[in-house]
Amino acid sequence: MAHVRPTRVLVVRPERAAEVVSPAYDALSPAERLSFRIQHPLSYLNVTQSPDPDSTHDERAALLEASRQALTRLLDTDVFTDPGQPIYGIYQLEIGDHIQTGLVADIAVSDLVDRTVRPHENTQNARAELLASHLRVVGAQSSPIALTYQGRDPIAPSLAELTSGPPFLELHTDDGLTQRVWLITDLDAVDPIIEALADHPLYLLDGHHRARASMVRAAETGDTDTGILGVIFPTRELRLLEYNRWVSDLGGYRVETILADLTVRMGLEPVADPMAPETPGDLLVYAEGQWYGARLPVDVISMSAASALASLDPVVLQREVLEPCFAINDPSASDRLHYLPGGHSLAELAAPVDEHGGMLFVLAPVRFSDMQLIADAGLVLPPKSTYFDPKVRSGLFVRWAEDRG
C-alpha cells in the first residue's frame, strides 16, 4: 500500500492568492514567463524559474539563488499562513463544465523508489538534476505531483463530504480556472480515504521529473522517510488530453511528397470540416492551409502491455511518419519537432504552421486504461504522450524539502 500521510505546509493567504499562485508553467512560452514574472513580482513563478538549456554552470547557480531570494521575499511579505500542524488539504479545480477534486497529502518518496507509485513516462537526467538542485538551494516544494488510483472510485464520497462547507480559499484566474482549497485539521476525518486507498496502487500522472528529483535528494540526504507533496484525484474525474506534434522544418522534404506517401499508406484525404480525433488511430494532418484526415496503421497483436505500447498513437506516428518521412530518429534530440498540448481549438493548434510553416499532426488522446496497463508492466510511454488538464498550480502550498525543526 502507498504511504499517504498528512503534510506540514504553509498555505497562501486567501487575500494574497491572486498575487502569488502561478499560471500553468507549460502554458507560457519562455518570453511570456519572463514578462509575467516582471509584471507579477509576488508570483510563485519567480521561485520556479528555469534556466535556458544552453546556460552555463554559473548562470544556473545565479538563477537558483534568485529563486531562493524570491521565496524569501514571499515569506518576508507574509503571504503565507502556517496551520501549525500537519494537515490534509482538499484541492478542487473547475474549468467550464469540468471539475476534479483531490486529496493533498505527503506521499512517501520510498513509494516512488519501489514503484508502489507507478510512473508512466521516462525522465531526463539533466532535468531531474536541475530540479534536485532547486531542492538543495531553494529548499521547498510547491507544485504537488498529481496521482490517481486503480479501480473503482473509493474516495469521491468522502471528498464530497469534506468539501460540503465553504472553502478556505477560492481563486478565479484569467484563464477561466477556479481553484478551491479546504484545510482538514481533523486528521481522523480523512481516515476513510486513507483506508480506501490502502489496497490500490497509485499512478503518477504529472510531475515525473519532480518525483525523480525528490528521489535524488532523498538518496543524497539518506532520509528514507521523507515525502513529496502530492494530490490524489479520482480517476473518473480526470481529463486526459493529447500531445500533438508540429514539425516546423521539413528537413528538405517536400509537403507534396509527404502527403502523397501518407495518402497511399494511411488513406489521407482532405477534410472540409475537421474535428479533433477522439478514437485511437484517427489522425488529423495540417499543412499549407489545408486539413487532412488519415488512419494510422495499427496492428494489435495481443492484449499485452508491450503490444499496447507499440500500438499507441504517439509511438505509431513516430515509427510510421516522423522517422521515415522527416528523418526525426530521436524526438528528444530534434529541434524541428515541437509538442503542442491538447485543450486548444484546431485553429489555435494550426496557428504556428500558418506563421512558420511545417506540418501539424493532431492525435487522439491516449486511453487511461492503456496507460495503466503499460505502467503496471513497468514500461513507460514516450515523452509527451499524455497531457492531463487542468494542471495543478504552484504557490498554493509550500512544503519544506527538509525538516526545519
CSV table of C-alpha atoms in Angstrom, one decimal:
chain,number,residue,atom,x,y,z
A,1,MET,CA,0.0,0.0,0.0
A,2,ALA,CA,1.1,3.6,-0.6
A,3,HIS,CA,2.1,5.7,2.4
A,4,VAL,CA,-0.2,8.7,2.3
A,5,ARG,CA,0.3,11.0,5.2
A,6,PRO,CA,-0.7,14.4,6.5
A,7,THR,CA,1.6,17.1,5.3
A,8,ARG,CA,3.3,20.1,7.0
A,9,VAL,CA,2.9,23.1,4.7
A,10,LEU,CA,2.4,26.8,4.5
A,11,VAL,CA,-0.8,27.8,2.7
A,12,VAL,CA,-1.2,31.1,0.8
A,13,ARG,CA,-3.5,33.6,2.5
A,14,PRO,CA,-6.8,33.9,0.6
A,15,GLU,CA,-6.4,37.6,0.2
A,16,ARG,CA,-2.9,37.2,-1.4
A,17,ALA,CA,-3.7,34.2,-3.6
A,18,ALA,CA,-4.3,36.2,-6.8
A,19,GLU,CA,-0.8,37.7,-6.5
A,20,VAL,CA,1.0,34.5,-5.6
A,21,VAL,CA,-0.5,31.5,-7.3
A,22,SER,CA,1.3,30.8,-10.6
A,23,PRO,CA,-0.3,30.2,-14.0
A,24,ALA,CA,0.4,26.8,-15.5
A,25,TYR,CA,4.1,26.7,-16.3
A,26,ASP,CA,3.9,24.8,-19.6
A,27,ALA,CA,1.1,27.1,-20.9
A,28,LEU,CA,3.5,30.0,-21.2
A,29,SER,CA,6.5,30.4,-23.6
A,30,PRO,CA,9.8,31.4,-22.0
A,31,ALA,CA,9.2,35.0,-23.2
A,32,GLU,CA,5.7,35.0,-21.7
A,33,ARG,CA,7.1,33.6,-18.4
A,34,LEU,CA,9.7,36.4,-18.2
A,35,SER,CA,7.1,39.1,-18.9
A,36,PHE,CA,4.7,37.6,-16.3
A,37,ARG,CA,7.4,37.5,-13.6
A,38,ILE,CA,8.3,41.1,-14.2
A,39,GLN,CA,4.6,42.2,-14.1
A,40,HIS,CA,3.9,40.0,-11.0
A,41,PRO,CA,6.8,40.2,-8.6
A,42,LEU,CA,5.0,38.2,-5.9
A,43,SER,CA,4.1,35.3,-8.2
A,44,TYR,CA,5.5,31.9,-7.3
A,45,LEU,CA,6.6,31.7,-10.9
A,46,ASN,CA,9.6,33.8,-9.7
A,47,VAL,CA,10.6,30.8,-7.4
A,48,THR,CA,10.2,28.1,-10.1
A,49,GLN,CA,12.0,29.9,-13.0
A,50,SER,CA,14.2,27.5,-15.1
A,51,PRO,CA,17.5,28.3,-16.9
A,52,ASP,CA,18.0,28.2,-20.6
A,53,PRO,CA,19.1,24.8,-21.9
A,54,ASP,CA,22.5,26.3,-23.0
A,55,SER,CA,23.1,28.3,-19.8
A,56,THR,CA,26.5,27.9,-18.0
A,57,HIS,CA,27.0,26.5,-14.6
A,58,ASP,CA,27.5,29.9,-13.1
A,59,GLU,CA,24.3,31.2,-14.8
A,60,ARG,CA,22.3,28.2,-13.4
A,61,ALA,CA,23.7,28.8,-9.9
A,62,ALA,CA,22.8,32.5,-10.1
A,63,LEU,CA,19.2,31.6,-11.2
A,64,LEU,CA,18.8,29.2,-8.3
A,65,GLU,CA,20.0,31.8,-5.9
A,66,ALA,CA,17.5,34.3,-7.4
A,67,SER,CA,14.8,31.7,-6.9
A,68,ARG,CA,15.8,31.3,-3.2
A,69,GLN,CA,15.7,35.0,-2.7
A,70,ALA,CA,12.2,35.2,-4.4
A,71,LEU,CA,10.9,32.7,-1.9
A,72,THR,CA,12.5,34.7,0.9
A,73,ARG,CA,10.7,37.8,-0.3
A,74,LEU,CA,7.3,36.0,-0.3
A,75,LEU,CA,8.0,34.8,3.3
A,76,ASP,CA,9.0,38.3,4.4
A,77,THR,CA,5.9,39.7,2.7
A,78,ASP,CA,3.8,37.3,4.9
A,79,VAL,CA,1.7,36.0,2.0
A,80,PHE,CA,1.5,32.5,3.6
A,81,THR,CA,-0.1,31.3,6.8
A,82,ASP,CA,1.1,28.3,8.9
A,83,PRO,CA,-1.6,25.9,10.0
A,84,GLY,CA,0.7,25.0,12.9
A,85,GLN,CA,0.2,21.2,12.5
A,86,PRO,CA,0.3,18.5,9.8
A,87,ILE,CA,-2.8,18.7,7.8
A,88,TYR,CA,-4.6,17.3,4.8
A,89,GLY,CA,-5.9,19.5,2.0
A,90,ILE,CA,-8.7,19.2,-0.5
A,91,TYR,CA,-7.8,20.8,-3.8
A,92,GLN,CA,-10.5,21.4,-6.4
A,93,LEU,CA,-10.1,22.6,-10.0
A,94,GLU,CA,-13.0,23.8,-12.1
A,95,ILE,CA,-12.9,25.0,-15.7
A,96,GLY,CA,-16.0,25.1,-17.9
A,97,ASP,CA,-18.1,22.1,-17.0
A,98,HIS,CA,-15.1,20.1,-15.7
A,99,ILE,CA,-14.5,19.6,-12.0
A,100,GLN,CA,-11.9,17.5,-10.3
A,101,THR,CA,-11.3,17.2,-6.6
A,102,GLY,CA,-8.3,15.6,-4.9
A,103,LEU,CA,-6.6,14.9,-1.6
A,104,VAL,CA,-3.5,16.9,-0.8
A,105,ALA,CA,-1.1,14.9,1.3
A,106,ASP,CA,2.5,13.8,1.7
A,107,ILE,CA,3.5,10.8,-0.5
A,108,ALA,CA,6.4,8.7,0.8
A,109,VAL,CA,9.4,9.0,-1.6
A,110,SER,CA,10.1,5.4,-0.8
A,111,ASP,CA,6.9,4.5,-2.6
A,112,LEU,CA,8.3,6.1,-5.7
A,113,VAL,CA,11.5,4.1,-5.4
A,114,ASP,CA,9.8,0.8,-5.0
A,115,ARG,CA,7.1,1.6,-7.6
A,116,THR,CA,4.2,1.5,-5.2
A,117,VAL,CA,3.6,4.7,-7.1
A,118,ARG,CA,3.8,3.8,-10.7
A,119,PRO,CA,5.2,6.2,-13.3
A,120,HIS,CA,4.3,6.1,-17.0
A,121,GLU,CA,7.0,8.4,-18.5
A,122,ASN,CA,10.7,8.4,-18.7
A,123,THR,CA,12.6,11.2,-17.2
A,124,GLN,CA,15.7,13.1,-18.5
A,125,ASN,CA,18.6,13.0,-16.1
A,126,ALA,CA,19.5,16.7,-16.8
A,127,ARG,CA,16.0,17.9,-16.0
A,128,ALA,CA,15.8,15.8,-12.8
A,129,GLU,CA,19.2,17.0,-11.6
A,130,LEU,CA,18.1,20.6,-12.2
A,131,LEU,CA,15.1,20.1,-10.1
A,132,ALA,CA,17.1,18.3,-7.4
A,133,SER,CA,19.4,21.4,-7.4
A,134,HIS,CA,16.4,23.5,-6.8
A,135,LEU,CA,15.5,21.4,-3.8
A,136,ARG,CA,19.1,21.8,-2.5
A,137,VAL,CA,19.2,25.6,-2.9
A,138,VAL,CA,15.7,26.8,-2.5
A,139,GLY,CA,14.7,24.0,-0.1
A,140,ALA,CA,11.0,24.0,-0.8
A,141,GLN,CA,8.3,22.3,-2.9
A,142,SER,CA,5.1,23.9,-4.1
A,143,SER,CA,3.9,22.1,-7.1
A,144,PRO,CA,2.2,18.9,-6.0
A,145,ILE,CA,2.7,15.8,-8.1
A,146,ALA,CA,-0.6,14.6,-9.4
A,147,LEU,CA,-1.7,11.0,-8.9
A,148,THR,CA,-4.7,8.7,-9.3
A,149,TYR,CA,-5.5,5.1,-8.3
A,150,GLN,CA,-6.7,1.9,-9.8
A,151,GLY,CA,-10.2,0.5,-9.9
A,152,ARG,CA,-13.5,1.8,-8.6
A,153,ASP,CA,-13.9,5.2,-7.0
A,154,PRO,CA,-13.3,4.7,-3.3
A,155,ILE,CA,-12.6,8.3,-2.2
A,156,ALA,CA,-15.0,10.6,-4.1
A,157,PRO,CA,-17.9,10.2,-1.5
A,158,SER,CA,-15.5,11.2,1.4
A,159,LEU,CA,-14.1,14.1,-0.6
A,160,ALA,CA,-17.7,15.3,-1.3
A,161,GLU,CA,-18.4,15.2,2.5
A,162,LEU,CA,-15.2,17.0,3.3
A,163,THR,CA,-16.0,19.8,0.9
A,164,SER,CA,-19.6,20.4,1.9
A,165,GLY,CA,-18.6,23.5,3.8
A,166,PRO,CA,-17.1,26.8,2.5
A,167,PRO,CA,-13.5,26.5,1.2
A,168,PHE,CA,-10.5,28.1,2.9
A,169,LEU,CA,-9.9,30.0,-0.3
A,170,GLU,CA,-11.4,30.3,-3.8
A,171,LEU,CA,-9.4,31.8,-6.6
A,172,HIS,CA,-10.7,32.7,-10.1
A,173,THR,CA,-8.0,33.3,-12.7
A,174,ASP,CA,-8.0,34.9,-16.2
A,175,ASP,CA,-7.7,31.5,-18.0
A,176,GLY,CA,-11.2,30.6,-16.7
A,177,LEU,CA,-9.9,28.2,-13.9
A,178,THR,CA,-11.4,28.3,-10.5
A,179,GLN,CA,-9.3,26.8,-7.7
A,180,ARG,CA,-10.7,25.9,-4.2
A,181,VAL,CA,-8.8,24.7,-1.2
A,182,TRP,CA,-10.2,23.2,2.1
A,183,LEU,CA,-7.8,22.6,5.0
A,184,ILE,CA,-8.5,19.5,7.1
A,185,THR,CA,-7.0,19.7,10.6
A,186,ASP,CA,-9.2,16.8,11.9
A,187,LEU,CA,-7.0,14.1,10.6
A,188,ASP,CA,-9.4,11.3,11.7
A,189,ALA,CA,-11.9,12.7,9.2
A,190,VAL,CA,-9.6,11.6,6.4
A,191,ASP,CA,-9.2,8.0,7.7
A,192,PRO,CA,-11.9,6.6,5.4
A,193,ILE,CA,-10.0,7.9,2.4
A,194,ILE,CA,-6.6,6.5,3.6
A,195,GLU,CA,-8.2,3.2,4.3
A,196,ALA,CA,-9.9,3.1,0.9
A,197,LEU,CA,-6.6,3.8,-0.8
A,198,ALA,CA,-4.8,1.0,1.1
A,199,ASP,CA,-5.4,-1.7,-1.5
A,200,HIS,CA,-4.8,0.5,-4.5
A,201,PRO,CA,-1.6,1.2,-6.3
A,202,LEU,CA,-1.1,4.9,-7.1
A,203,TYR,CA,-0.3,6.1,-10.6
A,204,LEU,CA,1.8,9.2,-11.2
A,205,LEU,CA,0.0,11.4,-13.7
A,206,ASP,CA,2.0,14.6,-13.7
A,207,GLY,CA,5.3,15.6,-12.1
A,208,HIS,CA,7.6,12.7,-13.1
A,209,HIS,CA,10.7,15.0,-13.0
A,210,ARG,CA,9.7,16.4,-9.7
A,211,ALA,CA,9.3,12.9,-8.3
A,212,ARG,CA,12.7,11.9,-9.7
A,213,ALA,CA,14.3,15.0,-8.1
A,214,SER,CA,12.9,14.1,-4.7
A,215,MET,CA,14.3,10.6,-5.1
A,216,VAL,CA,17.7,12.0,-5.9
A,217,ARG,CA,17.6,14.4,-3.0
A,218,ALA,CA,16.5,11.6,-0.6
A,219,ALA,CA,19.4,9.4,-1.7
A,220,GLU,CA,21.8,12.3,-1.0
A,221,THR,CA,20.5,13.1,2.5
A,222,GLY,CA,19.9,9.4,3.4
A,223,ASP,CA,16.3,10.4,4.6
A,224,THR,CA,14.4,7.2,3.7
A,225,ASP,CA,11.2,8.5,5.4
A,226,THR,CA,10.9,11.8,3.5
A,227,GLY,CA,7.9,12.7,1.5
A,228,ILE,CA,6.8,14.7,-1.5
A,229,LEU,CA,3.8,16.9,-1.8
A,230,GLY,CA,1.1,15.2,-3.9
A,231,VAL,CA,-2.6,15.4,-4.8
A,232,ILE,CA,-4.6,12.3,-5.5
A,233,PHE,CA,-7.6,12.6,-7.9
A,234,PRO,CA,-10.3,10.1,-8.6
A,235,THR,CA,-9.7,8.5,-12.0
A,236,ARG,CA,-13.2,9.2,-13.3
A,237,GLU,CA,-12.7,13.0,-12.8
A,238,LEU,CA,-9.5,13.2,-14.8
A,239,ARG,CA,-9.4,14.9,-18.2
A,240,LEU,CA,-6.7,13.2,-20.3
A,241,LEU,CA,-5.8,15.1,-23.4
A,242,GLU,CA,-3.3,14.5,-26.3
A,243,TYR,CA,0.0,16.0,-27.1
A,244,ASN,CA,0.2,16.9,-30.8
A,245,ARG,CA,3.3,17.1,-33.0
A,246,TRP,CA,4.4,20.1,-35.1
A,247,VAL,CA,7.3,19.6,-37.4
A,248,SER,CA,8.5,23.1,-38.0
A,249,ASP,CA,11.2,22.3,-40.5
A,250,LEU,CA,10.6,19.5,-43.0
A,251,GLY,CA,14.3,18.9,-43.4
A,252,GLY,CA,14.4,19.3,-47.1
A,253,TYR,CA,11.4,17.1,-47.8
A,254,ARG,CA,8.5,18.5,-49.9
A,255,VAL,CA,5.0,18.7,-48.5
A,256,GLU,CA,3.5,17.2,-51.7
A,257,THR,CA,5.8,14.2,-51.4
A,258,ILE,CA,4.9,13.5,-47.8
A,259,LEU,CA,1.2,14.0,-48.4
A,260,ALA,CA,1.3,11.6,-51.4
A,261,ASP,CA,3.1,9.0,-49.3
A,262,LEU,CA,0.5,9.3,-46.5
A,263,THR,CA,-2.3,9.0,-49.0
A,264,VAL,CA,-1.0,5.7,-50.1
A,265,ARG,CA,-0.2,4.3,-46.7
A,266,MET,CA,-2.8,5.8,-44.5
A,267,GLY,CA,-5.7,6.8,-46.7
A,268,LEU,CA,-5.0,10.5,-46.3
A,269,GLU,CA,-7.7,12.8,-47.8
A,270,PRO,CA,-8.8,16.4,-47.5
A,271,VAL,CA,-11.3,17.3,-44.8
A,272,ALA,CA,-13.6,20.3,-45.2
A,273,ASP,CA,-14.9,20.4,-41.6
A,274,PRO,CA,-12.2,18.9,-39.4
A,275,MET,CA,-13.0,17.6,-35.9
A,276,ALA,CA,-10.4,16.8,-33.3
A,277,PRO,CA,-9.7,13.0,-33.2
A,278,GLU,CA,-11.3,11.0,-30.4
A,279,THR,CA,-10.7,7.4,-31.4
A,280,PRO,CA,-7.2,6.0,-31.2
A,281,GLY,CA,-5.7,5.6,-34.6
A,282,ASP,CA,-7.5,8.6,-36.1
A,283,LEU,CA,-5.2,11.4,-37.3
A,284,LEU,CA,-5.5,15.0,-38.5
A,285,VAL,CA,-2.8,16.5,-40.6
A,286,TYR,CA,-2.4,20.2,-41.4
A,287,ALA,CA,-0.2,21.7,-44.0
A,288,GLU,CA,-0.3,24.8,-46.2
A,289,GLY,CA,-3.7,25.9,-45.0
A,290,GLN,CA,-5.4,22.5,-45.6
A,291,TRP,CA,-6.6,19.9,-43.1
A,292,TYR,CA,-6.5,16.2,-43.9
A,293,GLY,CA,-7.8,13.1,-42.2
A,294,ALA,CA,-5.9,9.8,-42.1
A,295,ARG,CA,-5.8,6.5,-40.2
A,296,LEU,CA,-2.6,5.3,-38.5
A,297,PRO,CA,-1.7,1.7,-39.4
A,298,VAL,CA,-2.1,-0.2,-36.1
A,299,ASP,CA,-1.7,-3.9,-35.8
A,300,VAL,CA,-2.8,-5.1,-32.3
A,301,ILE,CA,-1.0,-8.4,-31.9
A,302,SER,CA,-2.2,-9.2,-28.4
A,303,MET,CA,-3.6,-7.5,-25.3
A,304,SER,CA,-0.2,-7.4,-23.6
A,305,ALA,CA,1.4,-4.2,-22.3
A,306,ALA,CA,4.1,-4.4,-24.9
A,307,SER,CA,1.5,-4.6,-27.7
A,308,ALA,CA,-0.4,-1.7,-26.1
A,309,LEU,CA,2.7,0.4,-26.1
A,310,ALA,CA,3.7,-0.5,-29.7
A,311,SER,CA,0.2,0.5,-30.9
A,312,LEU,CA,-0.1,3.8,-29.0
A,313,ASP,CA,-0.7,6.7,-31.5
A,314,PRO,CA,2.4,8.7,-30.5
A,315,VAL,CA,4.5,5.5,-31.0
A,316,VAL,CA,2.9,4.7,-34.3
A,317,LEU,CA,3.3,8.3,-35.5
A,318,GLN,CA,7.0,8.3,-34.6
A,319,ARG,CA,7.5,4.9,-36.3
A,320,GLU,CA,5.4,5.4,-39.4
A,321,VAL,CA,5.6,9.2,-40.0
A,322,LEU,CA,8.2,11.2,-38.2
A,323,GLU,CA,11.1,8.8,-38.7
A,324,PRO,CA,10.6,7.7,-42.3
A,325,CYS,CA,9.1,11.0,-43.6
A,326,PHE,CA,11.2,13.6,-41.8
A,327,ALA,CA,14.3,11.6,-40.6
A,328,ILE,CA,13.4,12.5,-37.0
A,329,ASN,CA,15.0,9.4,-35.5
A,330,ASP,CA,15.4,10.8,-31.9
A,331,PRO,CA,12.5,13.0,-31.0
A,332,SER,CA,14.1,14.2,-27.8
A,333,ALA,CA,17.1,15.5,-29.7
A,334,SER,CA,15.3,17.2,-32.5
A,335,ASP,CA,14.8,20.9,-32.6
A,336,ARG,CA,12.5,20.5,-35.6
A,337,LEU,CA,9.8,18.7,-33.5
A,338,HIS,CA,7.6,20.6,-31.1
A,339,TYR,CA,4.8,19.4,-28.8
A,340,LEU,CA,1.5,21.2,-28.6
A,341,PRO,CA,-0.8,20.2,-25.8
A,342,GLY,CA,-4.5,19.5,-26.3
A,343,GLY,CA,-7.3,21.7,-24.9
A,344,HIS,CA,-6.9,24.2,-27.7
A,345,SER,CA,-9.0,24.7,-30.8
A,346,LEU,CA,-7.8,23.4,-34.1
A,347,ALA,CA,-7.3,26.9,-35.3
A,348,GLU,CA,-5.1,27.6,-32.3
A,349,LEU,CA,-3.1,24.5,-33.0
A,350,ALA,CA,-2.7,25.4,-36.7
A,351,ALA,CA,-1.5,28.9,-36.0
A,352,PRO,CA,2.2,28.1,-35.7
A,353,VAL,CA,2.1,26.3,-39.0
A,354,ASP,CA,0.4,29.3,-40.7
A,355,GLU,CA,3.1,31.6,-39.3
A,356,HIS,CA,6.2,29.5,-39.5
A,357,GLY,CA,5.4,26.6,-41.9
A,358,GLY,CA,5.9,22.9,-41.5
A,359,MET,CA,3.3,20.2,-40.8
A,360,LEU,CA,1.0,19.5,-37.8
A,361,PHE,CA,-0.2,16.1,-36.6
A,362,VAL,CA,-3.2,16.1,-34.3
A,363,LEU,CA,-3.7,12.8,-32.3
A,364,ALA,CA,-6.4,11.3,-30.3
A,365,PRO,CA,-5.8,11.1,-26.5
A,366,VAL,CA,-4.2,8.0,-25.1
A,367,ARG,CA,-6.7,5.9,-23.2
A,368,PHE,CA,-6.1,5.8,-19.4
A,369,SER,CA,-6.6,2.0,-19.5
A,370,ASP,CA,-3.6,1.7,-21.9
A,371,MET,CA,-1.5,4.0,-19.7
A,372,GLN,CA,-2.4,1.9,-16.7
A,373,LEU,CA,-1.6,-1.4,-18.4
A,374,ILE,CA,1.8,-0.1,-19.5
A,375,ALA,CA,2.6,1.3,-16.1
A,376,ASP,CA,1.6,-1.9,-14.4
A,377,ALA,CA,4.1,-3.8,-16.5
A,378,GLY,CA,6.9,-1.5,-15.6
A,379,LEU,CA,7.0,0.0,-19.1
A,380,VAL,CA,6.9,3.7,-20.0
A,381,LEU,CA,5.3,5.8,-22.7
A,382,PRO,CA,7.4,8.1,-24.9
A,383,PRO,CA,7.8,11.7,-23.6
A,384,LYS,CA,4.8,14.0,-24.3
A,385,SER,CA,2.3,11.2,-24.8
A,386,THR,CA,-0.2,12.4,-22.2
A,387,TYR,CA,-1.5,15.8,-21.1
A,388,PHE,CA,-3.6,16.0,-18.0
A,389,ASP,CA,-5.6,19.2,-17.8
A,390,PRO,CA,-6.2,21.4,-15.9
A,391,LYS,CA,-2.7,21.5,-14.3
A,392,VAL,CA,-2.2,21.8,-10.6
A,393,ARG,CA,-0.6,25.2,-9.8
A,394,SER,CA,2.3,26.4,-7.7
A,395,GLY,CA,2.0,28.9,-4.9
A,396,LEU,CA,-1.0,27.5,-3.0
A,397,PHE,CA,1.2,25.4,-0.7
A,398,VAL,CA,4.8,25.4,0.3
A,399,ARG,CA,6.4,22.3,1.8
A,400,TRP,CA,9.9,22.5,3.0
A,401,ALA,CA,12.1,19.8,1.4
A,402,GLU,CA,13.8,19.0,4.7
A,403,ASP,CA,12.7,19.2,8.3
A,404,ARG,CA,13.4,22.8,9.5
A,405,GLY,CA,12.7,21.8,13.1
